[in-house]
CSV table of C-alpha atoms in Angstrom, one decimal:
chain,number,residue,atom,x,y,z
F,1,MET,CA,19.4,-74.2,59.3
F,2,GLN,CA,18.9,-71.6,56.6
F,3,LYS,CA,16.8,-73.9,54.5
F,4,TYR,CA,14.4,-74.4,57.4
F,5,LEU,CA,14.0,-70.7,58.1
F,6,PRO,CA,11.0,-70.2,55.7
F,7,TYR,CA,9.1,-73.1,57.3
F,8,LEU,CA,9.9,-71.7,60.8
F,9,THR,CA,8.7,-68.3,59.7
F,10,PHE,CA,5.5,-70.0,58.3
F,11,LEU,CA,4.7,-71.5,61.7
F,12,LEU,CA,5.5,-68.4,63.6
F,13,LEU,CA,3.3,-66.4,61.2
F,14,ALA,CA,0.4,-68.7,61.8
F,15,LEU,CA,0.9,-68.5,65.5
F,16,ALA,CA,1.0,-64.7,65.4
F,17,TRP,CA,-2.2,-64.5,63.4
F,18,GLY,CA,-3.9,-67.0,65.6
F,19,CYS,CA,-3.2,-64.7,68.6
F,20,THR,CA,-4.8,-61.7,66.9
F,21,PHE,CA,-8.2,-62.3,68.4
F,22,VAL,CA,-6.8,-62.7,71.9
F,23,PHE,CA,-4.8,-59.5,71.6
F,24,ILE,CA,-7.9,-57.7,70.4
F,25,LYS,CA,-9.9,-58.9,73.4
F,26,ILE,CA,-7.2,-57.8,75.8
F,27,ALA,CA,-6.8,-54.4,74.1
F,28,ASN,CA,-10.5,-53.8,74.3
F,29,GLU,CA,-10.2,-53.6,78.1
F,30,PHE,CA,-8.4,-50.3,77.5
F,31,ILE,CA,-9.6,-48.8,74.2
F,32,SER,CA,-12.4,-49.1,71.7
F,33,ALA,CA,-12.5,-51.5,68.7
F,34,GLU,CA,-12.1,-48.5,66.3
F,35,GLN,CA,-9.0,-47.4,68.3
F,36,ILE,CA,-7.6,-50.9,68.2
F,37,ALA,CA,-7.9,-50.9,64.4
F,38,PHE,CA,-6.3,-47.5,64.2
F,39,TYR,CA,-3.2,-48.6,66.2
F,40,ARG,CA,-2.8,-51.7,64.1
F,41,VAL,CA,-2.7,-49.7,60.9
F,42,PHE,CA,-0.7,-46.8,62.2
F,43,LEU,CA,2.1,-48.9,63.8
F,44,GLY,CA,2.1,-51.3,60.9
F,45,PHE,CA,2.5,-48.5,58.4
F,46,LEU,CA,5.3,-46.9,60.3
F,47,LEU,CA,7.5,-50.0,60.4
F,48,VAL,CA,6.7,-51.1,56.8
F,49,ALA,CA,7.3,-47.5,55.5
F,50,VAL,CA,10.7,-47.4,57.3
F,51,TYR,CA,11.6,-50.8,55.8
F,52,GLY,CA,10.5,-49.6,52.4
F,53,ILE,CA,12.6,-46.5,52.6
F,54,ILE,CA,15.7,-48.5,53.7
F,55,SER,CA,15.1,-51.0,50.9
F,56,LYS,CA,14.4,-48.3,48.3
F,57,SER,CA,11.1,-49.9,47.4
F,58,PHE,CA,9.2,-46.7,46.6
F,59,ASP,CA,8.9,-45.2,43.2
F,60,ARG,CA,7.0,-42.1,42.0
F,61,GLU,CA,5.7,-44.2,39.1
F,62,HIS,CA,3.6,-46.1,41.6
F,63,LEU,CA,1.4,-43.0,42.1
F,64,LYS,CA,-0.2,-43.3,38.7
F,65,HIS,CA,-2.0,-46.4,40.0
F,66,TRP,CA,-3.6,-44.5,42.8
F,67,LYS,CA,-7.2,-45.7,42.0
F,68,HIS,CA,-6.1,-49.3,42.4
F,69,LEU,CA,-4.1,-48.5,45.5
F,70,ILE,CA,-7.1,-46.8,47.2
F,71,ALA,CA,-9.3,-49.8,46.3
F,72,ILE,CA,-7.0,-52.3,47.9
F,73,ALA,CA,-6.6,-50.1,50.9
F,74,VAL,CA,-10.3,-49.9,51.5
F,75,LEU,CA,-10.6,-53.7,51.3
F,76,ALA,CA,-7.4,-54.9,53.0
F,77,SER,CA,-6.9,-52.1,55.6
F,78,LEU,CA,-10.0,-50.1,56.3
F,79,MET,CA,-12.7,-52.8,56.2
F,80,HIS,CA,-10.5,-55.6,57.3
F,81,PHE,CA,-9.1,-54.1,60.5
F,82,LEU,CA,-12.2,-52.2,61.5
F,83,PHE,CA,-14.7,-55.0,61.0
F,84,PHE,CA,-12.4,-57.6,62.6
F,85,ALA,CA,-11.9,-55.5,65.7
F,86,LYS,CA,-15.6,-54.6,66.0
F,87,GLY,CA,-16.6,-58.2,65.6
F,88,THR,CA,-14.0,-59.7,67.9
F,89,VAL,CA,-14.9,-57.5,70.9
F,90,LEU,CA,-18.5,-58.9,70.7
F,91,LEU,CA,-17.5,-62.6,70.5
F,92,ASN,CA,-15.3,-65.2,72.3
F,93,SER,CA,-11.9,-65.0,70.7
F,94,GLY,CA,-12.1,-68.6,69.7
F,95,ILE,CA,-15.3,-68.1,67.8
F,96,ALA,CA,-13.9,-64.9,66.1
F,97,GLY,CA,-10.9,-66.9,65.0
F,98,ALA,CA,-13.1,-69.7,63.6
F,99,LEU,CA,-15.1,-67.2,61.6
F,100,SER,CA,-11.9,-65.8,60.1
F,101,GLY,CA,-11.6,-69.2,58.4
F,102,SER,CA,-14.2,-68.1,56.0
F,103,ILE,CA,-11.7,-65.8,54.2
F,104,PRO,CA,-10.7,-68.5,51.6
F,105,LEU,CA,-14.4,-69.3,51.0
F,106,PHE,CA,-15.2,-65.7,50.1
F,107,ALA,CA,-12.0,-65.4,48.1
F,108,PHE,CA,-12.9,-68.5,46.0
F,109,VAL,CA,-16.5,-67.4,45.4
F,110,LEU,CA,-15.4,-64.0,44.2
F,111,SER,CA,-12.5,-65.4,42.1
F,112,ILE,CA,-15.0,-67.6,40.3
F,113,ALA,CA,-17.1,-64.5,39.6
F,114,PHE,CA,-14.4,-62.1,38.5
F,115,ILE,CA,-11.3,-64.1,37.3
F,116,LYS,CA,-11.6,-66.0,34.1
F,117,GLU,CA,-8.9,-68.5,34.9
F,118,GLU,CA,-10.8,-69.8,38.0
F,119,HIS,CA,-13.3,-72.6,37.5
F,120,ALA,CA,-15.7,-74.2,39.9
F,121,THR,CA,-15.9,-77.9,40.3
F,122,TRP,CA,-18.3,-80.1,42.2
F,123,VAL,CA,-15.7,-80.8,44.9
F,124,LYS,CA,-15.0,-77.1,45.4
F,125,LEU,CA,-18.7,-76.4,45.5
F,126,GLY,CA,-19.0,-79.0,48.2
F,127,GLY,CA,-16.2,-77.1,50.1
F,128,ILE,CA,-18.1,-73.8,49.8
F,129,LEU,CA,-21.3,-75.4,51.1
F,130,LEU,CA,-19.5,-77.1,54.0
F,131,GLY,CA,-17.6,-74.0,55.0
F,132,PHE,CA,-20.7,-71.7,55.0
F,133,PHE,CA,-22.7,-74.3,56.8
F,134,GLY,CA,-20.1,-74.1,59.5
F,135,VAL,CA,-20.5,-70.4,59.6
F,136,VAL,CA,-24.2,-70.8,60.1
F,137,LEU,CA,-23.7,-73.2,62.9
F,138,ILE,CA,-21.5,-70.7,64.7
F,139,ALA,CA,-24.0,-67.8,64.1
F,140,ASN,CA,-26.8,-70.1,65.3
F,141,PRO,CA,-29.4,-67.5,64.3
F,142,PHE,CA,-32.3,-69.7,65.5
F,143,ASN,CA,-31.1,-69.7,69.1
F,144,ALA,CA,-31.0,-66.4,71.0
F,145,GLY,CA,-29.9,-68.2,74.3
F,146,ALA,CA,-26.7,-67.8,76.2
F,147,GLY,CA,-24.9,-70.4,74.1
F,148,SER,CA,-25.4,-68.5,70.8
F,149,ALA,CA,-22.9,-66.1,69.3
F,150,ASN,CA,-23.6,-62.3,69.1
F,151,LEU,CA,-25.1,-61.9,65.6
F,152,TYR,CA,-23.6,-58.4,65.2
F,153,GLY,CA,-20.2,-59.8,66.0
F,154,VAL,CA,-20.7,-62.6,63.5
F,155,MET,CA,-21.7,-60.2,60.8
F,156,TYR,CA,-18.8,-57.9,61.4
F,157,LEU,CA,-16.4,-60.8,61.2
F,158,LEU,CA,-18.0,-62.1,58.0
F,159,LEU,CA,-17.9,-58.6,56.4
F,160,GLY,CA,-14.2,-58.3,57.4
F,161,SER,CA,-13.5,-61.8,56.0
F,162,ALA,CA,-15.3,-61.0,52.8
F,163,ALA,CA,-13.3,-57.8,52.4
F,164,VAL,CA,-10.0,-59.7,52.8
F,165,GLY,CA,-11.2,-62.3,50.4
F,166,ALA,CA,-12.1,-59.6,47.9
F,167,SER,CA,-8.7,-58.0,48.4
F,168,PHE,CA,-7.0,-61.2,47.3
F,169,VAL,CA,-9.1,-61.3,44.1
F,170,TYR,CA,-8.6,-57.6,43.4
F,171,ALA,CA,-4.9,-57.9,44.0
F,172,LYS,CA,-4.6,-60.9,41.6
F,173,LYS,CA,-6.6,-59.2,38.9
F,174,TYR,CA,-5.5,-55.6,39.1
F,175,ILE,CA,-2.5,-55.1,41.5
F,176,ALA,CA,-0.2,-58.0,40.6
F,177,PRO,CA,0.2,-56.9,36.9
F,178,LEU,CA,1.4,-53.5,38.0
F,179,GLY,CA,4.8,-54.8,39.2
F,180,ILE,CA,4.8,-52.9,42.5
F,181,SER,CA,7.1,-54.4,45.1
F,182,VAL,CA,5.3,-56.1,48.0
F,183,ILE,CA,6.9,-53.9,50.6
F,184,ALA,CA,5.8,-50.7,48.7
F,185,LEU,CA,2.3,-52.1,48.1
F,186,THR,CA,1.9,-53.0,51.8
F,187,ALA,CA,3.0,-49.5,52.8
F,188,TYR,CA,0.6,-47.8,50.4
F,189,GLN,CA,-2.2,-50.1,51.5
F,190,LEU,CA,-1.6,-49.3,55.2
F,191,GLY,CA,-0.9,-45.6,54.7
F,192,LEU,CA,-4.0,-45.0,52.6
F,193,GLY,CA,-6.1,-47.1,54.9
F,194,LEU,CA,-4.9,-45.1,57.9
F,195,LEU,CA,-6.0,-41.8,56.2
F,196,MET,CA,-9.4,-43.2,55.4
F,197,MET,CA,-9.8,-44.6,58.9
F,198,ILE,CA,-9.3,-41.4,60.8
F,199,PRO,CA,-12.8,-40.0,60.3
F,200,PHE,CA,-14.2,-43.1,61.9
F,201,ILE,CA,-12.1,-42.8,65.1
F,202,ASP,CA,-13.1,-41.2,68.4
F,203,PHE,CA,-9.6,-40.4,69.8
F,204,THR,CA,-10.9,-40.0,73.4
F,205,GLY,CA,-8.9,-42.2,75.7
F,206,ILE,CA,-6.8,-43.6,72.9
F,207,LEU,CA,-3.6,-43.1,75.0
F,208,ASN,CA,-4.9,-45.6,77.6
F,209,VAL,CA,-2.9,-48.3,75.9
F,210,TRP,CA,0.2,-46.7,77.4
F,211,SER,CA,-1.1,-47.0,80.9
F,212,THR,CA,-0.1,-50.6,81.8
F,213,PRO,CA,2.4,-53.2,80.5
F,214,LYS,CA,-0.6,-55.4,79.7
F,215,ALA,CA,-2.1,-52.8,77.4
F,216,ILE,CA,1.3,-52.1,75.7
F,217,ALA,CA,2.0,-55.8,75.2
F,218,SER,CA,-1.4,-56.5,73.6
F,219,THR,CA,-1.9,-53.4,71.5
F,220,ILE,CA,1.5,-51.9,70.6
F,221,ILE,CA,3.6,-55.0,70.5
F,222,GLY,CA,1.1,-57.8,69.8
F,223,LEU,CA,-1.3,-56.1,67.3
F,224,GLY,CA,0.7,-53.2,65.9
F,225,LEU,CA,4.3,-54.5,65.6
F,226,ILE,CA,4.0,-58.3,65.4
F,227,ASN,CA,0.6,-59.1,63.9
F,228,THR,CA,0.5,-56.3,61.4
F,229,ALA,CA,4.0,-54.9,60.5
F,230,ILE,CA,6.3,-57.8,61.1
F,231,ALA,CA,3.7,-60.4,60.0
F,232,SER,CA,3.1,-58.5,56.7
F,233,ILE,CA,6.8,-58.6,55.9
F,234,ALA,CA,7.1,-62.2,57.1
F,235,TYR,CA,4.2,-63.3,54.9
F,236,TYR,CA,5.9,-61.9,51.7
F,237,TYR,CA,9.1,-63.6,52.7
F,238,VAL,CA,7.3,-66.9,52.9
F,239,VAL,CA,5.7,-66.3,49.6
F,240,ASP,CA,9.1,-65.6,48.0
F,241,LYS,CA,10.7,-68.7,49.5
F,242,LEU,CA,7.9,-71.2,49.4
F,243,GLY,CA,5.7,-69.9,46.7
F,244,ALA,CA,2.2,-68.4,46.7
F,245,VAL,CA,0.3,-71.7,46.9
F,246,ARG,CA,2.2,-73.0,50.0
F,247,ALA,CA,2.2,-69.6,51.6
F,248,SER,CA,-1.6,-69.4,51.3
F,249,SER,CA,-1.9,-72.4,53.5
F,250,VAL,CA,-0.9,-70.3,56.5
F,251,THR,CA,-4.5,-68.9,56.5
F,252,TYR,CA,-5.7,-72.4,57.5
F,253,LEU,CA,-3.9,-72.5,60.9
F,254,PRO,CA,-5.0,-69.3,62.7
F,255,PRO,CA,-8.6,-70.4,63.3
F,256,VAL,CA,-7.4,-73.6,64.9
F,257,ILE,CA,-4.7,-71.8,66.9
F,258,ALA,CA,-7.3,-69.2,68.1
F,259,MET,CA,-9.6,-71.9,69.3
F,260,ILE,CA,-6.9,-73.7,71.2
F,261,ILE,CA,-5.8,-70.5,72.9
F,262,ALA,CA,-9.4,-69.6,73.8
F,263,VAL,CA,-10.1,-72.9,75.4
F,264,PHE,CA,-6.8,-73.8,77.1
F,265,LEU,CA,-5.3,-70.4,78.0
F,266,LEU,CA,-8.3,-68.2,78.4
F,267,GLY,CA,-10.8,-70.8,79.6
F,268,GLU,CA,-13.5,-69.5,77.2
F,269,GLU,CA,-16.6,-71.7,77.1
F,270,ILE,CA,-16.9,-73.2,73.6
F,271,GLN,CA,-20.0,-75.2,72.6
F,272,THR,CA,-19.8,-78.6,71.0
F,273,LEU,CA,-21.5,-77.1,68.0
F,274,ASP,CA,-18.7,-74.6,67.6
F,275,TYR,CA,-16.1,-77.4,67.4
F,276,ILE,CA,-18.2,-79.0,64.7
F,277,ALA,CA,-18.5,-75.7,62.9
F,278,LEU,CA,-14.8,-75.2,62.9
F,279,ALA,CA,-14.2,-78.7,61.5
F,280,LEU,CA,-16.7,-77.9,58.7
F,281,ILE,CA,-15.0,-74.6,57.9
F,282,PHE,CA,-11.6,-76.3,57.9
F,283,ALA,CA,-12.8,-79.2,55.7
F,284,GLY,CA,-14.3,-76.6,53.3
F,285,MET,CA,-11.0,-74.8,53.0
F,286,LEU,CA,-9.2,-78.1,52.3
F,287,LEU,CA,-11.7,-79.1,49.5
F,288,LEU,CA,-11.0,-75.7,47.8
F,289,ARG,CA,-7.4,-76.8,47.4
F,290,GLU,CA,-8.2,-80.0,45.5
F,291,LYS,CA,-6.1,-80.5,42.4
F,292,THR,CA,-8.0,-83.4,40.9
F,293,ALA,CA,-9.5,-83.2,37.4
F,294,SER,CA,-13.0,-82.7,38.6
F,295,GLU,CA,-15.6,-81.8,36.1
F,296,PRO,CA,-16.3,-78.1,36.0
F,297,LEU,CA,-19.9,-77.0,36.7
C-alpha cells in the first residue's frame, strides 16, 4: 500500500485543485473575491508555518535572499490568488477551470525567453498555438451575447495563470539554486504574499464566512486548509516521491475535473465551443511534453 501512496496523493491533489473554482463560487456568496484570496493565503500560511516550525525547516540564512522571496511571493501568492478569485467570480466555474490550463503554456513561453536550457521545437510551438487558440475560443471576444464569457473574468484568469507560469520559471532560475527547503519556501511565499495583500482587502463583512456551515466548508476548509495548505505540502511530497516531471502532470487534470464538476454537479451551462476550447488547451499541454528529437526553431 505504501508504494501506491504517492499516486493516490497525486489523484487527490488533482481533485482538490479541480474543486478550487467551485469553492470560490460558493465562497463568493458570503464574501468578496479579495477576501477569498486573503483567507486562502492566511490559512495556508498558518498551517504551513506550523509544519515548518515542527520540522525545523526555517533558517536565518534564508533571510539574505529576501529579494527573491518577495519576487516569488508577488507572483505565486499575491497575483495568483487575487486574480484567480477575481476572475472566477465573474465566470462559470468550469470555464475558469479550463482557463487555468493555460498555466503550462505561459510557463513554457517564459522559460524559452529566460532559461537557456529550454529550447522551442516545431511540435511545442504547435502546442502553444493550439492552447492559446483554445483560450481565444473561450474568451470569444467577437460575441457579446449571453453565451460568451465575461472578458474581465477571462483577463483576470489569464493574468493569474501567467503569474503562476512566471513563478515556475523564476523559481527554477533563481529559487532552486538557493537550497531552501520546500516547506520553508512555501511559508515565506505565503507569509510575504499575505503582508502584501492586506492593502488590497476591504475587511468589511469578512467574518461572514463563519455564519453558516456552507461558508465554512467552502472557504475555511475547502480553500484555506485543503486547496492551499494541505495541497502545497502534498504537492512537494509528490515531487519528492515521483519526481518533478511526473508531479507537474498534476496541473493537467484540474481543468478537466473543474469542467466535469461544473456540468454534472452544478448544472452550469457549458457551450459546445467551450468543450472544444478545453480539448485544444489540453492538447497544447500534451504537445509541450513531447520528448522527441524535434528540430529546434
